[in-house]
Amino acid sequence: EVQLVESGGGLVQPGGSLRLSCAASGSGFTFTSYNMSWVRQAPGKGLEWLSVIDSDGGTTTYTDSVKGRFTISRDNAKNTLYLQMNSLKLEDTAVYYCAGGPTLWSLRSWGQGTQVTVSS
């Protein structure tokens, strides 16, 4: 079973930055076998996919609402996924989840989420 644990959320002012991390582990699990995504859920809204990175980190894709502000990356030696978030806006307030699976768009495994609140 794959375990994904997010961290790094918190309260930040508009225009500020945060870096989220997602630590991956599991018996028999190889992080490099997983393509990873970030997904968020704002209060009262549905899930919004944000970004995906392939297993070796060579390919990334973003939804338009975060393109140019957020950067997804991974450190396969540390079994960790990251999301660098800059120029944060009020509408970025949400619970942020990491998720991944064996294919590029697979969301087979999910973390428990980390809260990001953007407020002045």
GROMACS .gro file of N, CA, C and O in nm:
model
  480
    1GLU      N    1   0.084  -0.119   0.000
    1GLU     CA    2   0.000   0.000   0.000
    1GLU      C    3   0.088   0.125   0.000
    1GLU      O    4   0.188   0.130   0.071
    2VAL      N    5   0.047   0.222  -0.077
    2VAL     CA    6   0.122   0.347  -0.089
    2VAL      C    7   0.069   0.448   0.012
    2VAL      O    8  -0.052   0.468   0.024
    3GLN      N    9   0.160   0.510   0.084
    3GLN     CA   10   0.124   0.618   0.174
    3GLN      C   11   0.180   0.749   0.121
    3GLN      O   12   0.299   0.757   0.089
    4LEU      N   13   0.094   0.850   0.115
    4LEU     CA   14   0.132   0.984   0.073
    4LEU      C   15   0.097   1.080   0.185
    4LEU      O   16  -0.018   1.081   0.231
    5VAL      N   17   0.194   1.159   0.229
    5VAL     CA   18   0.173   1.251   0.339
    5VAL      C   19   0.215   1.391   0.297
    5VAL      O   20   0.334   1.416   0.274
    6GLU      N   21   0.118   1.482   0.292
    6GLU     CA   22   0.146   1.621   0.256
    6GLU      C   23   0.186   1.702   0.378
    6GLU      O   24   0.144   1.671   0.490
    7SER      N   25   0.263   1.806   0.354
    7SER     CA   26   0.300   1.900   0.459
    7SER      C   27   0.332   2.033   0.394
    7SER      O   28   0.345   2.042   0.272
    8GLY      N   29   0.343   2.137   0.478
    8GLY     CA   30   0.383   2.267   0.428
    8GLY      C   31   0.272   2.367   0.413
    8GLY      O   32   0.297   2.484   0.378
    9GLY      N   33   0.149   2.327   0.438
    9GLY     CA   34   0.038   2.421   0.429
    9GLY      C   35   0.042   2.521   0.543
    9GLY      O   36   0.120   2.509   0.638
   10GLY      N   37  -0.045   2.621   0.533
   10GLY     CA   38  -0.051   2.722   0.638
   10GLY      C   39  -0.125   2.845   0.593
   10GLY      O   40  -0.193   2.845   0.490
   11LEU      N   41  -0.108   2.951   0.671
   11LEU     CA   42  -0.171   3.080   0.643
   11LEU      C   43  -0.069   3.172   0.578
   11LEU      O   44   0.043   3.187   0.630
   12VAL      N   45  -0.106   3.232   0.468
   12VAL     CA   46  -0.015   3.322   0.397
   12VAL      C   47  -0.094   3.440   0.343
   12VAL      O   48  -0.214   3.428   0.313
   13GLN      N   49  -0.029   3.554   0.333
   13GLN     CA   50  -0.094   3.673   0.279
   13GLN      C   51  -0.098   3.668   0.126
   13GLN      O   52  -0.014   3.602   0.064
   14PRO      N   53  -0.192   3.737   0.066
   14PRO     CA   54  -0.194   3.745  -0.081
   14PRO      C   55  -0.060   3.795  -0.134
   14PRO      O   56   0.000   3.887  -0.078
   15GLY      N   57  -0.015   3.732  -0.241
   15GLY     CA   58   0.116   3.765  -0.297
   15GLY      C   59   0.230   3.685  -0.239
   15GLY      O   60   0.342   3.690  -0.291
   16GLY      N   61   0.202   3.613  -0.132
   16GLY     CA   62   0.307   3.535  -0.067
   16GLY      C   63   0.332   3.401  -0.134
   16GLY      O   64   0.275   3.369  -0.239
   17SER      N   65   0.421   3.324  -0.072
   17SER     CA   66   0.462   3.195  -0.128
   17SER      C   67   0.456   3.086  -0.021
   17SER      O   68   0.471   3.114   0.099
   18LEU      N   69   0.437   2.965  -0.067
   18LEU     CA   70   0.445   2.846   0.017
   18LEU      C   71   0.501   2.733  -0.068
   18LEU      O   72   0.481   2.731  -0.189
   19ARG      N   73   0.568   2.640  -0.002
   19ARG     CA   74   0.609   2.518  -0.071
   19ARG      C   75   0.549   2.398   0.000
   19ARG      O   76   0.574   2.376   0.118
   20LEU      N   77   0.470   2.324  -0.073
   20LEU     CA   78   0.411   2.201  -0.021
   20LEU      C   79   0.502   2.083  -0.053
   20LEU      O   80   0.567   2.081  -0.158
   21SER      N   81   0.501   1.987   0.036
   21SER     CA   82   0.575   1.863   0.014
   21SER      C   83   0.481   1.745   0.028
   21SER      O   84   0.380   1.752   0.098
   22CYS      N   85   0.516   1.637  -0.037
   22CYS     CA   86   0.439   1.514  -0.030
   22CYS      C   87   0.539   1.398  -0.022
   22CYS      O   88   0.608   1.370  -0.119
   23ALA      N   89   0.545   1.337   0.095
   23ALA     CA   90   0.638   1.226   0.116
   23ALA      C   91   0.569   1.095   0.085
   23ALA      O   92   0.459   1.068   0.134
   24ALA      N   93   0.633   1.014   0.003
   24ALA     CA   94   0.575   0.887  -0.042
   24ALA      C   95   0.648   0.770   0.020
   24ALA      O   96   0.771   0.771   0.032
   25SER      N   97   0.573   0.668   0.058
   25SER     CA   98   0.633   0.548   0.115
   25SER      C   99   0.537   0.430   0.097
   25SER      O  100   0.423   0.448   0.057
   26GLY      N  101   0.587   0.312   0.129
   26GLY     CA  102   0.502   0.193   0.122
   26GLY      C  103   0.584   0.069   0.100
   26GLY      O  104   0.689   0.074   0.035
   27SER      N  105   0.538  -0.039   0.153
   27SER     CA  106   0.607  -0.167   0.138
   27SER      C  107   0.610  -0.207  -0.009
   27SER      O  108   0.504  -0.216  -0.073
   28GLY      N  109   0.728  -0.227  -0.061
   28GLY     CA  110   0.741  -0.266  -0.200
   28GLY      C  111   0.716  -0.156  -0.300
   28GLY      O  112   0.720  -0.178  -0.421
   29PHE      N  113   0.692  -0.036  -0.252
   29PHE     CA  114   0.659   0.077  -0.340
   29PHE      C  115   0.787   0.143  -0.389
   29PHE      O  116   0.878   0.169  -0.310
   30THR      N  117   0.789   0.173  -0.517
   30THR     CA  118   0.899   0.246  -0.578
   30THR      C  119   0.847   0.378  -0.629
   30THR      O  120   0.761   0.381  -0.718
   31PHE      N  121   0.897   0.488  -0.573
   31PHE     CA  122   0.845   0.620  -0.607
   31PHE      C  123   0.858   0.648  -0.756
   31PHE      O  124   0.771   0.711  -0.816
   32THR      N  125   0.964   0.601  -0.816
   32THR     CA  126   0.985   0.627  -0.958
   32THR      C  127   0.888   0.552  -1.048
   32THR      O  128   0.887   0.574  -1.169
   33SER      N  129   0.805   0.467  -0.992
   33SER     CA  130   0.702   0.400  -1.070
   33SER      C  131   0.574   0.482  -1.079
   33SER      O  132   0.482   0.447  -1.152
   34TYR      N  133   0.570   0.591  -1.004
   34TYR     CA  134   0.449   0.672  -0.995
   34TYR      C  135   0.465   0.807  -1.064
   34TYR      O  136   0.562   0.878  -1.043
   35ASN      N  137   0.365   0.842  -1.143
   35ASN     CA  138   0.347   0.977  -1.191
   35ASN      C  139   0.261   1.048  -1.085
   35ASN      O  140   0.170   0.988  -1.028
   36MET      N  141   0.291   1.174  -1.059
   36MET     CA  142   0.230   1.241  -0.945
   36MET      C  143   0.159   1.370  -0.984
   36MET      O  144   0.204   1.442  -1.073
   37SER      N  145   0.051   1.396  -0.913
   37SER     CA  146  -0.028   1.517  -0.937
   37SER      C  147  -0.056   1.590  -0.807
   37SER      O  148  -0.047   1.533  -0.698
   38TRP      N  149  -0.089   1.716  -0.822
   38TRP     CA  150  -0.146   1.795  -0.713
   38TRP      C  151  -0.290   1.829  -0.751
   38TRP      O  152  -0.317   1.868  -0.866
   39VAL      N  153  -0.377   1.817  -0.652
   39VAL     CA  154  -0.521   1.844  -0.668
   39VAL      C  155  -0.564   1.926  -0.548
   39VAL      O  156  -0.511   1.907  -0.438
   40ARG      N  157  -0.658   2.015  -0.566
   40ARG     CA  158  -0.706   2.094  -0.451
   40ARG      C  159  -0.858   2.096  -0.447
   40ARG      O  160  -0.925   2.070  -0.546
   41GLN      N  161  -0.907   2.128  -0.329
   41GLN     CA  162  -1.051   2.145  -0.310
   41GLN      C  163  -1.076   2.269  -0.227
   41GLN      O  164  -1.041   2.272  -0.108
   42ALA      N  165  -1.133   2.368  -0.290
   42ALA     CA  166  -1.167   2.493  -0.221
   42ALA      C  167  -1.295   2.472  -0.141
   42ALA      O  168  -1.374   2.383  -0.172
   43PRO      N  169  -1.318   2.556  -0.041
   43PRO     CA  170  -1.439   2.542   0.041
   43PRO      C  171  -1.565   2.545  -0.044
   43PRO      O  172  -1.586   2.637  -0.124
   44GLY      N  173  -1.647   2.444  -0.027
   44GLY     CA  174  -1.774   2.438  -0.098
   44GLY      C  175  -1.766   2.404  -0.245
   44GLY      O  176  -1.867   2.412  -0.316
   45LYS      N  177  -1.647   2.367  -0.291
   45LYS     CA  178  -1.631   2.337  -0.435
   45LYS      C  179  -1.579   2.195  -0.455
   45LYS      O  180  -1.539   2.127  -0.360
   46GLY      N  181  -1.577   2.154  -0.578
   46GLY     CA  182  -1.528   2.020  -0.611
   46GLY      C  183  -1.377   2.016  -0.624
   46GLY      O  184  -1.308   2.116  -0.606
   47LEU      N  185  -1.327   1.899  -0.655
   47LEU     CA  186  -1.185   1.881  -0.673
   47LEU      C  187  -1.138   1.949  -0.801
   47LEU      O  188  -1.206   1.945  -0.903
   48GLU      N  189  -1.021   2.013  -0.793
   48GLU     CA  190  -0.961   2.078  -0.909
   48GLU      C  191  -0.820   2.023  -0.927
   48GLU      O  192  -0.734   2.041  -0.840
   49TRP      N  193  -0.797   1.957  -1.039
   49TRP     CA  194  -0.663   1.911  -1.070
   49TRP      C  195  -0.576   2.031  -1.105
   49TRP      O  196  -0.618   2.120  -1.180
   50LEU      N  197  -0.453   2.035  -1.054
   50LEU     CA  198  -0.364   2.149  -1.074
   50LEU      C  199  -0.246   2.119  -1.165
   50LEU      O  200  -0.213   2.200  -1.252
   51SER      N  201  -0.179   2.007  -1.141
   51SER     CA  202  -0.054   1.984  -1.211
   51SER      C  203  -0.017   1.837  -1.204
   51SER      O  204  -0.057   1.767  -1.111
   52VAL      N  205   0.061   1.793  -1.301
   52VAL     CA  206   0.111   1.655  -1.303
   52VAL      C  207   0.258   1.657  -1.343
   52VAL      O  208   0.302   1.744  -1.419
   53ILE      N  209   0.332   1.561  -1.290
   53ILE     CA  210   0.472   1.542  -1.326
   53ILE      C  211   0.493   1.394  -1.351
   53ILE      O  212   0.441   1.309  -1.277
   54ASP      N  213   0.568   1.362  -1.456
   54ASP     CA  214   0.587   1.220  -1.485
   54ASP      C  215   0.692   1.159  -1.392
   54ASP      O  216   0.750   1.227  -1.309
   55SER      N  217   0.713   1.030  -1.407
   55SER     CA  218   0.790   0.956  -1.307
   55SER      C  219   0.935   1.001  -1.295
   55SER      O  220   0.992   0.994  -1.185
   56ASP      N  221   0.995   1.049  -1.403
   56ASP     CA  222   1.134   1.094  -1.393
   56ASP      C  223   1.147   1.245  -1.386
   56ASP      O  224   1.258   1.299  -1.386
   57GLY      N  225   1.034   1.315  -1.379
   57GLY     CA  226   1.036   1.460  -1.365
   57GLY      C  227   1.059   1.536  -1.493
   57GLY      O  228   1.074   1.659  -1.490
   58GLY      N  229   1.060   1.468  -1.604
   58GLY     CA  230   1.091   1.535  -1.730
   58GLY      C  231   0.975   1.606  -1.795
   58GLY      O  232   0.995   1.692  -1.881
   59THR      N  233   0.855   1.574  -1.755
   59THR     CA  234   0.736   1.632  -1.817
   59THR      C  235   0.643   1.685  -1.709
   59THR      O  236   0.614   1.613  -1.613
   60THR      N  237   0.601   1.810  -1.724
   60THR     CA  238   0.506   1.869  -1.631
   60THR      C  239   0.395   1.939  -1.709
   60THR      O  240   0.417   1.988  -1.821
   61THR      N  241   0.278   1.943  -1.650
   61THR     CA  242   0.164   2.010  -1.710
   61THR      C  243   0.087   2.079  -1.599
   61THR      O  244   0.081   2.028  -1.486
   62TYR      N  245   0.027   2.195  -1.632
   62TYR     CA  246  -0.045   2.275  -1.533
   62TYR      C  247  -0.182   2.317  -1.587
   62TYR      O  248  -0.198   2.338  -1.707
   63THR      N  249  -0.275   2.332  -1.496
   63THR     CA  250  -0.399   2.395  -1.535
   63THR      C  251  -0.377   2.545  -1.548
   63THR      O  252  -0.286   2.601  -1.485
   64ASP      N  253  -0.459   2.611  -1.627
   64ASP     CA  254  -0.435   2.752  -1.657
   64ASP      C  255  -0.436   2.842  -1.534
   64ASP      O  256  -0.363   2.941  -1.528
   65SER      N  257  -0.516   2.808  -1.435
   65SER     CA  258  -0.531   2.897  -1.318
   65SER      C  259  -0.403   2.908  -1.235
   65SER      O  260  -0.389   3.002  -1.157
   66VAL      N  261  -0.311   2.815  -1.249
   66VAL     CA  262  -0.188   2.819  -1.170
   66VAL      C  263  -0.063   2.829  -1.256
   66VAL      O  264   0.048   2.844  -1.203
   67LYS      N  265  -0.080   2.823  -1.386
   67LYS     CA  266   0.036   2.827  -1.477
   67LYS      C  267   0.112   2.957  -1.458
   67LYS      O  268   0.053   3.065  -1.454
   68GLY      N  269   0.245   2.947  -1.444
   68GLY     CA  270   0.327   3.064  -1.423
   68GLY      C  271   0.341   3.105  -1.278
   68GLY      O  272   0.427   3.188  -1.245
   69ARG      N  273   0.258   3.050  -1.191
   69ARG     CA  274   0.268   3.081  -1.047
   69ARG      C  275   0.312   2.961  -0.964
   69ARG      O  276   0.382   2.977  -0.865
   70PHE      N  277   0.270   2.843  -1.003
   70PHE     CA  278   0.302   2.720  -0.931
   70PHE      C  279   0.401   2.638  -1.010
   70PHE      O  280   0.396   2.635  -1.134
   71THR      N  281   0.488   2.568  -0.937
   71THR     CA  282   0.585   2.479  -1.001
   71THR      C  283   0.585   2.345  -0.931
   71THR      O  284   0.607   2.338  -0.809
   72ILE      N  285   0.562   2.240  -1.006
   72ILE     CA  286   0.567   2.104  -0.953
   72ILE      C  287   0.706   2.047  -0.977
   72ILE      O  288   0.768   2.073  -1.080
   73SER      N  289   0.754   1.973  -0.880
   73SER     CA  290   0.885   1.909  -0.896
   73SER      C  291   0.888   1.784  -0.807
   73SER      O  292   0.799   1.764  -0.724
   74ARG      N  293   0.990   1.705  -0.825
   74ARG     CA  294   1.005   1.585  -0.742
   74ARG      C  295   1.152   1.555  -0.722
   74ARG      O  296   1.236   1.587  -0.806
   75ASP      N  297   1.181   1.495  -0.607
   75ASP     CA  298   1.315   1.447  -0.577
   75ASP      C  299   1.302   1.296  -0.556
   75ASP      O  300   1.259   1.251  -0.449
   76ASN      N  301   1.336   1.220  -0.657
   76ASN     CA  302   1.318   1.075  -0.649
   76ASN      C  303   1.411   1.009  -0.548
   76ASN      O  304   1.379   0.903  -0.495
   77ALA      N  305   1.522   1.073  -0.519
   77ALA     CA  306   1.613   1.018  -0.417
   77ALA      C  307   1.552   1.031  -0.278
   77ALA      O  308   1.586   0.952  -0.189
   78LYS      N  309   1.463   1.128  -0.259
   78LYS     CA  310   1.399   1.151  -0.130
   78LYS      C  311   1.253   1.104  -0.129
   78LYS      O  312   1.183   1.126  -0.030
   79ASN      N  313   1.209   1.045  -0.237
   79ASN     CA  314   1.068   1.000  -0.248
   79ASN      C  315   0.971   1.113  -0.213
   79ASN      O  316   0.871   1.092  -0.141
   80THR      N  317   0.998   1.230  -0.265
   80THR     CA  318   0.919   1.347  -0.227
   80THR      C  319   0.878   1.428  -0.349
   80THR      O  320   0.958   1.451  -0.439
   81LEU      N  321   0.753   1.470  -0.346
   81LEU     CA  322   0.694   1.558  -0.447
   81LEU      C  323   0.680   1.696  -0.386
   81LEU      O  324   0.653   1.709  -0.266
   82TYR      N  325   0.694   1.799  -0.468
   82TYR     CA  326   0.682   1.937  -0.420
   82TYR      C  327   0.585   2.017  -0.505
   82TYR      O  328   0.562   1.986  -0.621
   83LEU      N  329   0.532   2.123  -0.444
   83LEU     CA  330   0.458   2.224  -0.518
   83LEU      C  331   0.500   2.360  -0.464
   83LEU      O  332   0.465   2.394  -0.350
   84GLN      N  333   0.576   2.432  -0.542
   84GLN     CA  334   0.614   2.569  -0.507
   84GLN      C  335   0.504   2.661  -0.556
   84GLN      O  336   0.473   2.663  -0.675
   85MET      N  337   0.446   2.736  -0.463
   85MET     CA  338   0.334   2.824  -0.495
   85MET      C  339   0.375   2.968  -0.470
   85MET      O  340   0.407   3.005  -0.356
   86ASN      N  341   0.377   3.047  -0.573
   86ASN     CA  342   0.412   3.189  -0.564
   86ASN      C  343   0.293   3.275  -0.603
   86ASN      O  344   0.197   3.228  -0.665
   87SER      N  345   0.301   3.402  -0.569
   87SER     CA  346   0.195   3.498  -0.605
   87SER      C  347   0.058   3.445  -0.567
   87SER      O  348  -0.036   3.448  -0.648
   88LEU      N  349   0.047   3.399  -0.446
   88LEU     CA  350  -0.078   3.336  -0.403
   88LEU      C  351  -0.192   3.437  -0.398
   88LEU      O  352  -0.173   3.555  -0.363
   89LYS      N  353  -0.310   3.388  -0.433
   89LYS     CA  354  -0.430   3.469  -0.437
   89LYS      C  355  -0.532   3.416  -0.336
   89LYS      O  356  -0.523   3.300  -0.293
   90LEU      N  357  -0.629   3.500  -0.304
   90LEU     CA  358  -0.733   3.457  -0.211
   90LEU      C  359  -0.800   3.329  -0.259
   90LEU      O  360  -0.832   3.240  -0.178
   91GLU      N  361  -0.818   3.319  -0.390
   91GLU     CA  362  -0.888   3.203  -0.446
   91GLU      C  363  -0.804   3.076  -0.448
   91GLU      O  364  -0.853   2.970  -0.489
   92ASP      N  365  -0.681   3.084  -0.404
   92ASP     CA  366  -0.599   2.964  -0.389
   92ASP      C  367  -0.624   2.893  -0.256
   92ASP      O  368  -0.570   2.785  -0.232
   93THR      N  369  -0.705   2.953  -0.171
   93THR     CA  370  -0.740   2.890  -0.045
   93THR      C  371  -0.811   2.757  -0.071
   93THR      O  372  -0.912   2.753  -0.142
   94ALA      N  373  -0.756   2.650  -0.014
   94ALA     CA  374  -0.809   2.516  -0.042
   94ALA      C  375  -0.733   2.413   0.041
   94ALA      O  376  -0.628   2.445   0.099
   95VAL      N  377  -0.786   2.293   0.041
   95VAL     CA  378  -0.708   2.178   0.087
   95VAL      C  379  -0.636   2.121  -0.034
   95VAL      O  380  -0.698   2.097  -0.138
   96TYR      N  381  -0.506   2.103  -0.019
   96TYR     CA  382  -0.423   2.056  -0.131
   96TYR      C  383  -0.385   1.910  -0.106
   96TYR      O  384  -0.337   1.875   0.002
   97TYR      N  385  -0.405   1.830  -0.210
   97TYR     CA  386  -0.377   1.688  -0.203
   97TYR      C  387  -0.271   1.651  -0.307
   97TYR      O  388  -0.273   1.701  -0.420
   98CYS      N  389  -0.184   1.560  -0.270
   98CYS     CA  390  -0.102   1.495  -0.371
   98CYS      C  391  -0.167   1.360  -0.402
   98CYS      O  392  -0.232   1.298  -0.317
   99ALA      N  393  -0.151   1.318  -0.524
   99ALA     CA  394  -0.209   1.192  -0.569
   99ALA      C  395  -0.125   1.139  -0.683
   99ALA      O  396  -0.056   1.215  -0.751
  100GLY      N  397  -0.131   1.011  -0.705
  100GLY     CA  398  -0.051   0.956  -0.813
  100GLY      C  399  -0.085   0.814  -0.847
  100GLY      O  400  -0.169   0.751  -0.781
  101GLY      N  401  -0.019   0.766  -0.953
  101GLY     CA  402  -0.042   0.631  -0.998
  101GLY      C  403   0.055   0.593  -1.106
  101GLY      O  404   0.143   0.672  -1.144
  102PRO      N  405   0.040   0.474  -1.159
  102PRO     CA  406   0.138   0.421  -1.255
  102PRO      C  407   0.129   0.481  -1.395
  102PRO      O  408   0.224   0.466  -1.472
  103THR      N  409   0.020   0.547  -1.427
  103THR     CA  410   0.012   0.616  -1.556
  103THR      C  411   0.006   0.766  -1.532
  103THR      O  412  -0.021   0.810  -1.420
  104LEU      N  413   0.027   0.844  -1.636
  104LEU     CA  414   0.044   0.989  -1.618
  104LEU      C  415  -0.075   1.054  -1.549
  104LEU      O  416  -0.058   1.142  -1.465
  105TRP      N  417  -0.195   1.015  -1.580
  105TRP     CA  418  -0.313   1.080  -1.527
  105TRP      C  419  -0.380   0.997  -1.417
  105TRP      O  420  -0.491   1.027  -1.376
  106SER      N  421  -0.313   0.895  -1.370
  106SER     CA  422  -0.370   0.809  -1.266
  106SER      C  423  -0.367   0.879  -1.131
  106SER      O  424  -0.267   0.940  -1.093
  107LEU      N  425  -0.478   0.867  -1.058
  107LEU     CA  426  -0.488   0.921  -0.921
  107LEU      C  427  -0.526   0.807  -0.828
  107LEU      O  428  -0.622   0.818  -0.750
  108ARG      N  429  -0.453   0.700  -0.837
  108ARG     CA  430  -0.485   0.580  -0.761
  108ARG      C  431  -0.468   0.599  -0.612
  108ARG      O  432  -0.549   0.552  -0.532
  109SER      N  433  -0.363   0.667  -0.573
  109SER     CA  434  -0.333   0.686  -0.431
  109SER      C  435  -0.341   0.834  -0.396
  109SER      O  436  -0.297   0.917  -0.476
  110TRP      N  437  -0.390   0.863  -0.275
  110TRP     CA  438  -0.410   1.002  -0.231
  110TRP      C  439  -0.351   1.022  -0.093
  110TRP      O  440  -0.354   0.932  -0.008
  111GLY      N  441  -0.305   1.143  -0.069
  111GLY     CA  442  -0.267   1.184   0.065
  111GLY      C  443  -0.389   1.234   0.141
  111GLY      O  444  -0.501   1.238   0.088
  112GLN      N  445  -0.367   1.278   0.265
  112GLN     CA  446  -0.477   1.322   0.349
  112GLN      C  447  -0.507   1.471   0.331
  112GLN      O  448  -0.610   1.520   0.378
  113GLY      N  449  -0.417   1.541   0.265
  113GLY     CA  450  -0.438   1.682   0.236
  113GLY      C  451  -0.372   1.775   0.336
  113GLY      O  452  -0.349   1.739   0.452
  114THR      N  453  -0.342   1.896   0.290
  114THR     CA  454  -0.287   2.001   0.377
  114THR      C  455  -0.360   2.131   0.343
  114THR      O  456  -0.383   2.163   0.226
  115GLN      N  457  -0.397   2.205   0.446
  115GLN     CA  458  -0.476   2.327   0.429
  115GLN      C  459  -0.386   2.444   0.392
  115GLN      O  460  -0.285   2.471   0.460
  116VAL      N  461  -0.424   2.516   0.289
  116VAL     CA  462  -0.360   2.641   0.252
  116VAL      C  463  -0.465   2.751   0.259
  116VAL      O  464  -0.570   2.740   0.196
  117THR      N  465  -0.437   2.852   0.339
  117THR     CA  466  -0.529   2.964   0.353
  117THR      C  467  -0.458   3.093   0.313
  117THR      O  468  -0.353   3.126   0.371
  118VAL      N  469  -0.514   3.161   0.216
  118VAL     CA  470  -0.458   3.288   0.171
  118VAL      C  471  -0.552   3.398   0.220
  118VAL      O  472  -0.668   3.403   0.180
  119SER      N  473  -0.501   3.481   0.307
  119SER     CA  474  -0.585   3.583   0.369
  119SER      C  475  -0.499   3.699   0.416
  119SER      O  476  -0.385   3.680   0.460
  120SER      N  477  -0.558   3.818   0.408
  120SER     CA  478  -0.488   3.935   0.459
  120SER      C  479  -0.529   3.963   0.604
  120SER      O  480  -0.479   4.056   0.666
   0.00000   0.00000   0.00000
